Amino acid sequence: MGDRDEPGTIGRRVQQLRVERGLTQKQLAEPVYTPAYISTLEAGRVRPSDDALRHLADRLGVEFDELATGRPARLVTELRLRLTEAQRTLAAGTAEEAVRQYKALLAEAETHGLAEEEAAALLGLGECALESGELADGRLYFERAEARLADAPLTARVPALRGRAVAHYLAGELRYAVYLLESTLDELNRGGLHDPDALLLLYASVIGPYMDMGAHARAAQAAEFALALAPQSGDPALVARMHRSVARTLLAEGRLAEADASLAKAAELYRGLQLRTELANCHWMRGYVYAQNGELERAEQEMREALHMLSTSRAALYSSQLTVELADVLHRRGRSREAAELLRDVLGGLSPERGAVHAAAAHRLLGIIAEDARRVEEAEEHYVRALSLLERAGAAGDLADLCRLLGDLLRRAGRIEAALDAYRTGLGHRTAPGTTTLGPAPAQPAV
């Protein structure tokens, strides 16, 4: 009833269809209603009941929903089929074509006032923007999707909220990203809204920001909740994303075999779904595992495979982030000049607003390479730039490590007071490991 047009609009529609079909008011009314009722209805002076609309729709040869709302029959079903096709296009790595499809869908959904389909198209455009590194555009699309679903339950708004959080995370705004994810988790769990897909999406998404902030205990807890929720989820892509995120936590805990197994499960799921970008991220994370285990040749192979797949799908920001990790592997293999060239090329695509944590990692590695070559001033300059980026992002664990590197460099140069200042700054970031903007962790799910 709430989705139906106003009586005047319905009346004009009935009159137009009746005239087009050459029917009189009496012919349309018989045998249940009177011509006078049809006249009153067409004038917009009465709100027809569902029974009346069904009778009229049958006599006029149209669907009930089309008569009540003006939308062509099967429109919603067809739009949803096209939305699925746009999702497959994006998953196959053709972001530009997906954008074209989503924009056409958005225009059509707006024309017919279909809030749910409009929000889905906006979410798709947001995901396209994240993949191409257009973080500000992505955030706006997610905000519009959230606004379009303002009257919907929180569980329906979770994908838009998660999208906003990821956009802030990729822009280096770790604390705000964690705030969005934690507050949504808290509201869901305290409100008894135990939707497995919504909770799994949020827990899988919060692991990355936790890790970059040095909040390893919370990352581990989020991973445990995600693993417990996974069997309840009906979305294989979501389960695959969860396995990839959980692998980061297992890796940080030194559980390399488990991390590799988790990534293998994700890769199998993504391969079946033909999600090229996500599959590339699985190769990326497997490269992490091998690098941590000292298997640098295998790490390089996995990362180069991931980089090729991401470049093919034009996922620019992810490609830049992965290049920083590949450069670290090359440096550890004794190919520092090649690593430095990669880092200098990629820094143009990173900034404080777009990939701050990885931009800091690039400067940190360039500093180490310069220090190895005894270019002390150049090393200090890169360390200071990295420090500024990490302070903005709030990446506590990386900040402490960087302060140690800077302090050691200054100490060896004989600048003892400056070195002590750097060490004190690093210790300050180690004083409260695992803290976030909200203090206490969010309420736990019933799993």
Tab-separated table of C-alpha atoms in Angstrom:
chain	number	residue	atom	x	y	z
A	1	MET	CA	0.000	0.000	0.000
A	2	GLY	CA	2.752	2.495	0.906
A	3	ASP	CA	4.419	2.012	-2.492
A	4	ARG	CA	1.272	2.883	-4.439
A	5	ASP	CA	0.805	6.134	-6.372
A	6	GLU	CA	-1.614	8.853	-5.259
A	7	PRO	CA	-5.325	8.448	-6.183
A	8	GLY	CA	-5.169	11.220	-8.774
A	9	THR	CA	-2.218	9.605	-10.540
A	10	ILE	CA	-3.892	6.191	-10.527
A	11	GLY	CA	-7.132	7.727	-11.799
A	12	ARG	CA	-5.426	9.383	-14.756
A	13	ARG	CA	-3.604	6.133	-15.543
A	14	VAL	CA	-6.860	4.128	-15.505
A	15	GLN	CA	-8.552	6.668	-17.770
A	16	GLN	CA	-5.641	6.677	-20.249
A	17	LEU	CA	-5.522	2.876	-20.441
A	18	ARG	CA	-9.323	2.644	-20.773
A	19	VAL	CA	-9.385	5.134	-23.651
A	20	GLU	CA	-6.444	3.407	-25.373
A	21	ARG	CA	-8.383	0.123	-25.265
A	22	GLY	CA	-11.655	1.679	-26.492
A	23	LEU	CA	-13.618	0.780	-23.355
A	24	THR	CA	-16.477	2.753	-21.823
A	25	GLN	CA	-16.657	3.314	-18.064
A	26	LYS	CA	-19.553	0.858	-17.960
A	27	GLN	CA	-17.574	-1.844	-19.786
A	28	LEU	CA	-14.632	-1.346	-17.445
A	29	ALA	CA	-16.847	-1.455	-14.336
A	30	GLU	CA	-18.919	-4.557	-15.119
A	31	PRO	CA	-19.833	-6.821	-13.505
A	32	VAL	CA	-18.585	-5.804	-10.047
A	33	TYR	CA	-18.591	-1.981	-10.027
A	34	THR	CA	-20.716	0.872	-11.379
A	35	PRO	CA	-19.834	3.460	-14.030
A	36	ALA	CA	-20.228	6.129	-11.349
A	37	TYR	CA	-17.465	4.489	-9.276
A	38	ILE	CA	-15.144	4.432	-12.303
A	39	SER	CA	-15.889	8.103	-12.967
A	40	THR	CA	-15.107	9.003	-9.348
A	41	LEU	CA	-11.917	6.902	-9.423
A	42	GLU	CA	-10.699	8.481	-12.682
A	43	ALA	CA	-11.269	11.925	-11.173
A	44	GLY	CA	-8.950	11.000	-8.285
A	45	ARG	CA	-11.632	11.398	-5.630
A	46	VAL	CA	-11.413	7.862	-4.252
A	47	ARG	CA	-8.505	5.596	-3.271
A	48	PRO	CA	-9.165	2.220	-4.927
A	49	SER	CA	-8.832	-0.936	-2.842
A	50	ASP	CA	-6.519	-3.779	-3.823
A	51	ASP	CA	-9.570	-5.756	-5.012
A	52	ALA	CA	-10.702	-2.855	-7.192
A	53	LEU	CA	-7.239	-2.462	-8.702
A	54	ARG	CA	-7.016	-6.180	-9.423
A	55	HIS	CA	-10.375	-6.059	-11.195
A	56	LEU	CA	-9.343	-3.036	-13.255
A	57	ALA	CA	-5.918	-4.500	-14.066
A	58	ASP	CA	-7.573	-7.684	-15.328
A	59	ARG	CA	-10.049	-5.738	-17.503
A	60	LEU	CA	-7.301	-3.481	-18.868
A	61	GLY	CA	-4.865	-6.338	-19.511
A	62	VAL	CA	-2.026	-5.073	-17.309
A	63	GLU	CA	-0.278	-6.250	-14.135
A	64	PHE	CA	-1.517	-5.089	-10.719
A	65	ASP	CA	1.820	-3.411	-9.897
A	66	GLU	CA	1.896	-1.565	-13.202
A	67	LEU	CA	-1.542	-0.108	-12.579
A	68	ALA	CA	-0.734	0.796	-8.964
A	69	THR	CA	2.722	2.265	-9.577
A	70	GLY	CA	3.070	2.994	-13.292
A	71	ARG	CA	6.087	0.710	-13.587
A	72	PRO	CA	6.219	-1.623	-16.578
A	73	ALA	CA	5.593	-5.257	-15.761
A	74	ARG	CA	8.695	-7.269	-14.842
A	75	LEU	CA	10.723	-4.055	-14.539
A	76	VAL	CA	12.083	-4.817	-11.072
A	77	THR	CA	13.021	-8.377	-12.029
A	78	GLU	CA	14.761	-7.207	-15.180
A	79	LEU	CA	16.645	-4.494	-13.302
A	80	ARG	CA	17.854	-7.029	-10.751
A	81	LEU	CA	19.024	-9.352	-13.517
A	82	ARG	CA	20.971	-6.463	-15.047
A	83	LEU	CA	22.403	-5.595	-11.637
A	84	THR	CA	23.683	-9.156	-11.375
A	85	GLU	CA	25.240	-8.837	-14.814
A	86	ALA	CA	26.943	-5.585	-13.763
A	87	GLN	CA	28.291	-7.327	-10.655
A	88	ARG	CA	29.717	-10.107	-12.834
A	89	THR	CA	31.267	-7.520	-15.155
A	90	LEU	CA	32.998	-5.834	-12.234
A	91	ALA	CA	34.079	-9.184	-10.796
A	92	ALA	CA	35.650	-10.083	-14.154
A	93	GLY	CA	37.819	-6.965	-13.867
A	94	THR	CA	36.108	-4.780	-16.485
A	95	ALA	CA	35.448	-1.807	-14.236
A	96	GLU	CA	34.826	0.741	-17.006
A	97	GLU	CA	32.086	-1.391	-18.570
A	98	ALA	CA	30.617	-2.051	-15.106
A	99	VAL	CA	30.446	1.717	-14.484
A	100	ARG	CA	28.510	2.170	-17.723
A	101	GLN	CA	26.072	-0.589	-16.745
A	102	TYR	CA	25.573	0.701	-13.204
A	103	LYS	CA	24.979	4.285	-14.364
A	104	ALA	CA	22.302	3.150	-16.819
A	105	LEU	CA	20.670	1.087	-14.069
A	106	LEU	CA	20.831	4.004	-11.649
A	107	ALA	CA	19.094	6.336	-14.105
A	108	GLU	CA	16.322	3.813	-14.726
A	109	ALA	CA	15.833	3.069	-11.025
A	110	GLU	CA	15.649	6.801	-10.260
A	111	THR	CA	13.070	7.306	-13.019
A	112	HIS	CA	10.771	4.696	-11.510
A	113	GLY	CA	11.489	5.504	-7.850
A	114	LEU	CA	12.920	2.065	-7.031
A	115	ALA	CA	14.876	2.766	-3.863
A	116	GLU	CA	16.342	-0.712	-3.370
A	117	GLU	CA	17.589	-1.030	-6.955
A	118	GLU	CA	18.858	2.569	-6.927
A	119	ALA	CA	20.868	1.826	-3.790
A	120	ALA	CA	22.260	-1.367	-5.366
A	121	ALA	CA	23.442	0.586	-8.417
A	122	LEU	CA	25.060	3.207	-6.179
A	123	LEU	CA	26.809	0.456	-4.216
A	124	GLY	CA	28.110	-0.987	-7.471
A	125	LEU	CA	29.442	2.386	-8.572
A	126	GLY	CA	31.095	2.751	-5.168
A	127	GLU	CA	32.837	-0.617	-5.563
A	128	CYS	CA	34.000	0.375	-9.068
A	129	ALA	CA	35.439	3.587	-7.642
A	130	LEU	CA	37.272	1.697	-4.879
A	131	GLU	CA	38.770	-0.656	-7.434
A	132	SER	CA	39.990	2.200	-9.634
A	133	GLY	CA	41.294	4.175	-6.635
A	134	GLU	CA	38.776	7.045	-6.928
A	135	LEU	CA	38.209	7.074	-3.173
A	136	ALA	CA	36.361	10.399	-2.861
A	137	ASP	CA	33.889	9.390	-5.587
A	138	GLY	CA	33.458	5.987	-3.978
A	139	ARG	CA	32.703	7.511	-0.595
A	140	LEU	CA	30.029	9.776	-2.158
A	141	TYR	CA	28.363	6.842	-3.913
A	142	PHE	CA	28.247	4.872	-0.659
A	143	GLU	CA	26.843	7.889	1.203
A	144	ARG	CA	24.096	8.265	-1.410
A	145	ALA	CA	23.269	4.558	-1.163
A	146	GLU	CA	23.042	4.819	2.610
A	147	ALA	CA	20.773	7.865	2.352
A	148	ARG	CA	18.520	6.073	-0.153
A	149	LEU	CA	18.122	3.235	2.379
A	150	ALA	CA	17.546	5.552	5.341
A	151	ASP	CA	14.185	3.939	6.125
A	152	ALA	CA	15.487	0.383	5.692
A	153	PRO	CA	16.732	-1.829	8.569
A	154	LEU	CA	20.368	-1.450	9.617
A	155	THR	CA	21.235	-4.828	8.100
A	156	ALA	CA	20.256	-3.496	4.658
A	157	ARG	CA	22.523	-0.459	5.131
A	158	VAL	CA	25.585	-2.478	6.192
A	159	PRO	CA	27.124	-2.800	2.668
A	160	ALA	CA	26.988	0.995	2.230
A	161	LEU	CA	28.448	1.609	5.691
A	162	ARG	CA	31.194	-0.929	5.044
A	163	GLY	CA	31.948	0.715	1.686
A	164	ARG	CA	32.349	4.099	3.342
A	165	ALA	CA	34.649	2.594	5.948
A	166	VAL	CA	36.838	0.920	3.307
A	167	ALA	CA	37.093	4.193	1.373
A	168	HIS	CA	38.321	5.948	4.534
A	169	TYR	CA	40.684	3.052	5.300
A	170	LEU	CA	42.264	3.132	1.845
A	171	ALA	CA	42.615	6.905	2.174
A	172	GLY	CA	44.678	6.359	5.338
A	173	GLU	CA	41.951	7.386	7.805
A	174	LEU	CA	42.276	4.244	9.900
A	175	ARG	CA	40.671	5.448	13.113
A	176	TYR	CA	37.537	6.732	11.411
A	177	ALA	CA	37.245	3.517	9.405
A	178	VAL	CA	37.437	1.497	12.630
A	179	TYR	CA	34.899	3.819	14.261
A	180	LEU	CA	32.368	3.220	11.458
A	181	LEU	CA	32.833	-0.555	11.503
A	182	GLU	CA	32.909	-0.947	15.293
A	183	SER	CA	29.883	1.282	15.913
A	184	THR	CA	27.863	-0.629	13.314
A	185	LEU	CA	28.906	-3.963	14.830
A	186	ASP	CA	27.981	-2.703	18.268
A	187	GLU	CA	24.537	-1.566	17.114
A	188	LEU	CA	23.858	-4.875	15.362
A	189	ASN	CA	24.966	-7.060	18.261
A	190	ARG	CA	23.356	-5.028	21.021
A	191	GLY	CA	20.131	-4.810	19.024
A	192	GLY	CA	19.973	-8.565	18.480
A	193	LEU	CA	20.267	-8.132	14.688
A	194	HIS	CA	22.356	-11.245	14.164
A	195	ASP	CA	22.424	-11.292	10.376
A	196	PRO	CA	25.341	-13.632	9.453
A	197	ASP	CA	26.152	-11.950	6.118
A	198	ALA	CA	26.116	-8.433	7.592
A	199	LEU	CA	28.265	-9.419	10.580
A	200	LEU	CA	30.686	-11.408	8.434
A	201	LEU	CA	31.125	-8.472	6.032
A	202	LEU	CA	31.914	-6.103	8.906
A	203	TYR	CA	34.271	-8.433	10.798
A	204	ALA	CA	36.188	-9.308	7.608
A	205	SER	CA	36.513	-5.596	6.750
A	206	VAL	CA	37.749	-4.457	10.168
A	207	ILE	CA	40.722	-6.864	10.261
A	208	GLY	CA	42.847	-4.774	7.880
A	209	PRO	CA	42.483	-1.468	9.773
A	210	TYR	CA	43.087	-3.257	13.089
A	211	MET	CA	46.310	-4.784	11.760
A	212	ASP	CA	47.588	-1.477	10.397
A	213	MET	CA	46.819	0.224	13.723
A	214	GLY	CA	48.729	-2.434	15.641
A	215	ALA	CA	45.504	-3.669	17.273
A	216	HIS	CA	46.483	-7.316	16.819
A	217	ALA	CA	44.356	-8.649	19.674
A	218	ARG	CA	41.212	-7.139	18.205
A	219	ALA	CA	42.168	-8.337	14.734
A	220	ALA	CA	42.524	-11.870	16.083
A	221	GLN	CA	39.160	-11.660	17.847
A	222	ALA	CA	37.462	-10.324	14.698
A	223	ALA	CA	39.001	-13.199	12.738
A	224	GLU	CA	37.639	-15.759	15.220
A	225	PHE	CA	34.136	-14.261	14.985
A	226	ALA	CA	34.348	-14.208	11.183
A	227	LEU	CA	35.361	-17.873	11.048
A	228	ALA	CA	32.498	-18.793	13.381
A	229	LEU	CA	29.989	-16.892	11.222
A	230	ALA	CA	31.229	-18.237	7.888
A	231	PRO	CA	29.231	-21.527	7.936
A	232	GLN	CA	26.021	-19.480	8.358
A	233	SER	CA	26.660	-17.268	5.331
A	234	GLY	CA	24.997	-18.021	2.025
A	235	ASP	CA	27.365	-15.754	0.079
A	236	PRO	CA	30.473	-17.595	-1.223
A	237	ALA	CA	32.149	-14.342	-2.314
A	238	LEU	CA	31.734	-13.018	1.224
A	239	VAL	CA	33.183	-16.202	2.719
A	240	ALA	CA	36.128	-15.969	0.327
A	241	ARG	CA	36.760	-12.354	1.319
A	242	MET	CA	36.633	-13.410	4.978
A	243	HIS	CA	39.252	-16.148	4.441
A	244	ARG	CA	41.558	-13.596	2.794
A	245	SER	CA	41.171	-11.130	5.678
A	246	VAL	CA	41.593	-13.791	8.353
A	247	ALA	CA	44.867	-14.835	6.717
A	248	ARG	CA	46.373	-11.476	7.701
A	249	THR	CA	45.732	-12.184	11.368
A	250	LEU	CA	47.061	-15.736	11.178
A	251	LEU	CA	50.146	-14.387	9.470
A	252	ALA	CA	50.761	-11.805	12.205
A	253	GLU	CA	50.564	-14.591	14.784
A	254	GLY	CA	53.124	-16.652	12.894
A	255	ARG	CA	50.561	-19.331	11.982
A	256	LEU	CA	51.868	-19.567	8.419
A	257	ALA	CA	50.458	-22.948	7.429
A	258	GLU	CA	46.969	-21.946	8.624
A	259	ALA	CA	47.220	-18.630	6.786
A	260	ASP	CA	48.190	-20.388	3.579
A	261	ALA	CA	45.312	-22.857	3.986
A	262	SER	CA	42.855	-20.007	4.525
A	263	LEU	CA	44.080	-18.265	1.397
A	264	ALA	CA	43.849	-21.486	-0.611
A	265	LYS	CA	40.160	-21.771	0.382
A	266	ALA	CA	39.555	-18.175	-0.663
A	267	ALA	CA	41.336	-18.671	-3.985
A	268	GLU	CA	39.235	-21.753	-4.761
A	269	LEU	CA	36.004	-19.869	-4.073
A	270	TYR	CA	37.037	-16.830	-6.082
A	271	ARG	CA	38.215	-18.943	-8.980
A	272	GLY	CA	34.807	-20.552	-9.124
A	273	LEU	CA	33.112	-17.168	-9.038
A	274	GLN	CA	35.573	-15.698	-11.560
A	275	LEU	CA	36.254	-12.719	-9.308
A	276	ARG	CA	39.538	-11.655	-10.837
A	277	THR	CA	40.431	-8.784	-8.517
A	278	GLU	CA	39.675	-10.727	-5.355
A	279	LEU	CA	41.577	-13.726	-6.693
A	280	ALA	CA	44.511	-11.415	-7.359
A	281	ASN	CA	44.334	-10.318	-3.738
A	282	CYS	CA	44.564	-13.959	-2.690
A	283	HIS	CA	47.794	-14.347	-4.685
A	284	TRP	CA	48.956	-11.133	-3.031
A	285	MET	CA	48.311	-12.461	0.454
A	286	ARG	CA	49.954	-15.791	-0.372
A	287	GLY	CA	52.970	-13.749	-1.383
A	288	TYR	CA	52.888	-12.258	2.121
A	289	VAL	CA	52.873	-15.713	3.621
A	290	TYR	CA	55.870	-16.881	1.594
A	291	ALA	CA	57.776	-13.653	2.318
A	292	GLN	CA	57.236	-14.056	6.050
A	293	ASN	CA	58.431	-17.649	5.800
A	294	GLY	CA	61.594	-16.560	3.978
A	295	GLU	CA	60.514	-18.160	0.678
A	296	LEU	CA	61.290	-15.010	-1.299
A	297	GLU	CA	61.338	-16.508	-4.780
A	298	ARG	CA	57.839	-17.973	-4.325
A	299	ALA	CA	56.707	-14.687	-2.745
A	300	GLU	CA	57.884	-12.761	-5.805
A	301	GLN	CA	56.103	-15.188	-8.146
A	302	GLU	CA	52.799	-14.862	-6.278
A	303	MET	CA	53.021	-11.070	-6.084
A	304	ARG	CA	53.898	-10.681	-9.759
A	305	GLU	CA	50.949	-12.906	-10.684
A	306	ALA	CA	48.699	-10.738	-8.499
A	307	LEU	CA	50.131	-7.549	-9.988
A	308	HIS	CA	49.492	-8.809	-13.526
A	309	MET	CA	45.881	-9.652	-12.654
A	310	LEU	CA	45.292	-6.299	-10.942
A	311	SER	CA	46.841	-4.393	-13.847
A	312	THR	CA	44.573	-6.252	-16.266
A	313	SER	CA	41.537	-5.266	-14.216
A	314	ARG	CA	42.866	-1.696	-13.892
A	315	ALA	CA	42.650	-1.746	-10.103
A	316	ALA	CA	45.100	1.136	-9.844
A	317	LEU	CA	45.198	1.717	-6.089
A	318	TYR	CA	45.527	-1.959	-5.204
A	319	SER	CA	48.264	-2.286	-7.840
A	320	SER	CA	50.187	0.568	-6.226
A	321	GLN	CA	49.877	-0.987	-2.778
A	322	LEU	CA	50.994	-4.393	-4.023
A	323	THR	CA	53.985	-2.854	-5.825
A	324	VAL	CA	55.265	-1.565	-2.475
A	325	GLU	CA	55.134	-5.094	-1.053
A	326	LEU	CA	56.833	-6.540	-4.124
A	327	ALA	CA	59.611	-3.954	-3.795
A	328	ASP	CA	60.235	-5.119	-0.218
A	329	VAL	CA	60.661	-8.707	-1.459
A	330	LEU	CA	63.049	-7.558	-4.201
A	331	HIS	CA	65.100	-5.594	-1.647
A	332	ARG	CA	65.355	-8.654	0.564
A	333	ARG	CA	66.538	-10.633	-2.468
A	334	GLY	CA	69.393	-8.165	-2.963
A	335	ARG	CA	67.802	-6.281	-5.870
A	336	SER	CA	67.589	-2.895	-4.142
A	337	ARG	CA	68.044	-0.785	-7.276
A	338	GLU	CA	65.089	-2.506	-8.961
A	339	ALA	CA	63.050	-2.100	-5.761
A	340	ALA	CA	63.833	1.631	-5.558
A	341	GLU	CA	62.783	2.151	-9.186
A	342	LEU	CA	59.447	0.454	-8.511
A	343	LEU	CA	58.864	2.562	-5.414
A	344	ARG	CA	59.616	5.868	-7.132
A	345	ASP	CA	57.269	4.955	-9.987
A	346	VAL	CA	54.436	4.039	-7.657
A	347	LEU	CA	54.678	6.997	-5.252
A	348	GLY	CA	53.035	9.226	-7.857
A	349	GLY	CA	49.833	7.223	-7.450
A	350	LEU	CA	49.816	7.337	-3.643
A	351	SER	CA	49.169	10.275	-1.324
A	352	PRO	CA	48.023	11.154	2.228
A	353	GLU	CA	44.421	10.962	0.948
A	354	ARG	CA	44.933	7.889	-1.225
A	355	GLY	CA	46.872	4.975	0.201
A	356	ALA	CA	48.680	6.755	3.064
A	357	VAL	CA	49.879	3.591	4.835
A	358	HIS	CA	51.451	2.164	1.690
A	359	ALA	CA	52.913	5.533	0.714
A	360	ALA	CA	54.581	5.546	4.143
A	361	ALA	CA	55.804	1.980	3.545
A	362	ALA	CA	57.334	3.099	0.237
A	363	HIS	CA	59.182	5.978	1.918
A	364	ARG	CA	60.283	3.673	4.745
A	365	LEU	CA	61.811	1.180	2.300
A	366	LEU	CA	63.437	3.943	0.245
A	367	GLY	CA	64.934	5.184	3.524
A	368	ILE	CA	66.348	1.740	4.313
A	369	ILE	CA	67.814	1.459	0.812
A	370	ALA	CA	69.377	4.916	1.116
A	371	GLU	CA	70.750	4.077	4.562
A	372	ASP	CA	72.311	0.869	3.227
A	373	ALA	CA	74.035	3.010	0.591
A	374	ARG	CA	75.230	5.441	3.343
A	375	ARG	CA	73.091	8.312	2.027
A	376	VAL	CA	72.143	9.464	5.509
A	377	GLU	CA	70.348	12.723	4.647
A	378	GLU	CA	68.242	11.028	1.988
A	379	ALA	CA	67.358	8.216	4.405
A	380	GLU	CA	66.312	10.692	7.101
A	381	GLU	CA	64.142	12.590	4.618
A	382	HIS	CA	62.262	9.421	3.635
A	383	TYR	CA	61.820	8.334	7.267
A	384	VAL	CA	60.397	11.742	8.221
A	385	ARG	CA	57.967	11.686	5.301
A	386	ALA	CA	56.834	8.195	6.295
A	387	LEU	CA	56.412	9.319	9.903
A	388	SER	CA	54.152	12.194	8.844
A	389	LEU	CA	51.955	9.879	6.751
A	390	LEU	CA	51.627	7.272	9.512
A	391	GLU	CA	50.790	9.868	12.174
A	392	ARG	CA	47.953	11.085	9.967
A	393	ALA	CA	46.701	7.527	9.478
A	394	GLY	CA	47.129	6.440	13.107
A	395	ALA	CA	49.030	3.247	12.233
A	396	ALA	CA	50.505	2.706	15.695
A	397	GLY	CA	52.484	-0.474	15.077
A	398	ASP	CA	54.203	0.898	11.976
A	399	LEU	CA	54.882	4.211	13.724
A	400	ALA	CA	56.766	2.544	16.561
A	401	ASP	CA	58.936	0.554	14.144
A	402	LEU	CA	59.662	3.628	12.029
A	403	CYS	CA	60.662	5.668	15.082
A	404	ARG	CA	63.154	2.937	15.953
A	405	LEU	CA	64.658	3.089	12.463
A	406	LEU	CA	64.888	6.867	12.580
A	407	GLY	CA	66.331	6.809	16.099
A	408	ASP	CA	69.006	4.291	15.103
A	409	LEU	CA	69.945	6.408	12.070
A	410	LEU	CA	70.259	9.581	14.143
A	411	ARG	CA	72.207	7.795	16.881
A	412	ARG	CA	74.759	6.461	14.401
A	413	ALA	CA	75.088	9.993	13.003
A	414	GLY	CA	75.963	11.251	16.501
A	415	ARG	CA	72.705	13.211	16.996
A	416	ILE	CA	71.892	11.690	20.368
A	417	GLU	CA	69.173	14.122	21.536
A	418	ALA	CA	67.285	13.843	18.253
A	419	ALA	CA	67.603	10.055	18.453
A	420	LEU	CA	66.178	10.028	21.973
A	421	ASP	CA	63.223	12.124	20.817
A	422	ALA	CA	62.528	9.600	18.061
A	423	TYR	CA	62.744	6.671	20.495
A	424	ARG	CA	60.401	8.422	22.967
A	425	THR	CA	57.882	9.008	20.189
A	426	GLY	CA	58.039	5.332	19.277
A	427	LEU	CA	57.562	4.275	22.894
A	428	GLY	CA	54.507	6.522	23.094
A	429	HIS	CA	52.902	4.565	20.296
A	430	ARG	CA	53.662	1.303	22.110
A	431	THR	CA	52.065	2.355	25.408
A	432	ALA	CA	48.528	1.275	24.537
A	433	PRO	CA	48.624	-1.575	22.007
A	434	GLY	CA	45.367	-2.481	20.381
A	435	THR	CA	43.418	0.634	21.336
A	436	THR	CA	40.951	2.297	18.991
A	437	THR	CA	38.866	5.446	19.022
A	438	LEU	CA	35.986	3.736	20.824
A	439	GLY	CA	37.971	2.307	23.728
A	440	PRO	CA	36.068	-0.873	24.656
A	441	ALA	CA	35.577	-3.457	21.924
A	442	PRO	CA	32.090	-3.683	20.356
A	443	ALA	CA	29.499	-6.088	21.737
A	444	GLN	CA	30.080	-9.693	20.724
A	445	PRO	CA	27.819	-11.615	18.319
A	446	ALA	CA	25.766	-14.627	19.361
A	447	VAL	CA	27.833	-17.229	17.524
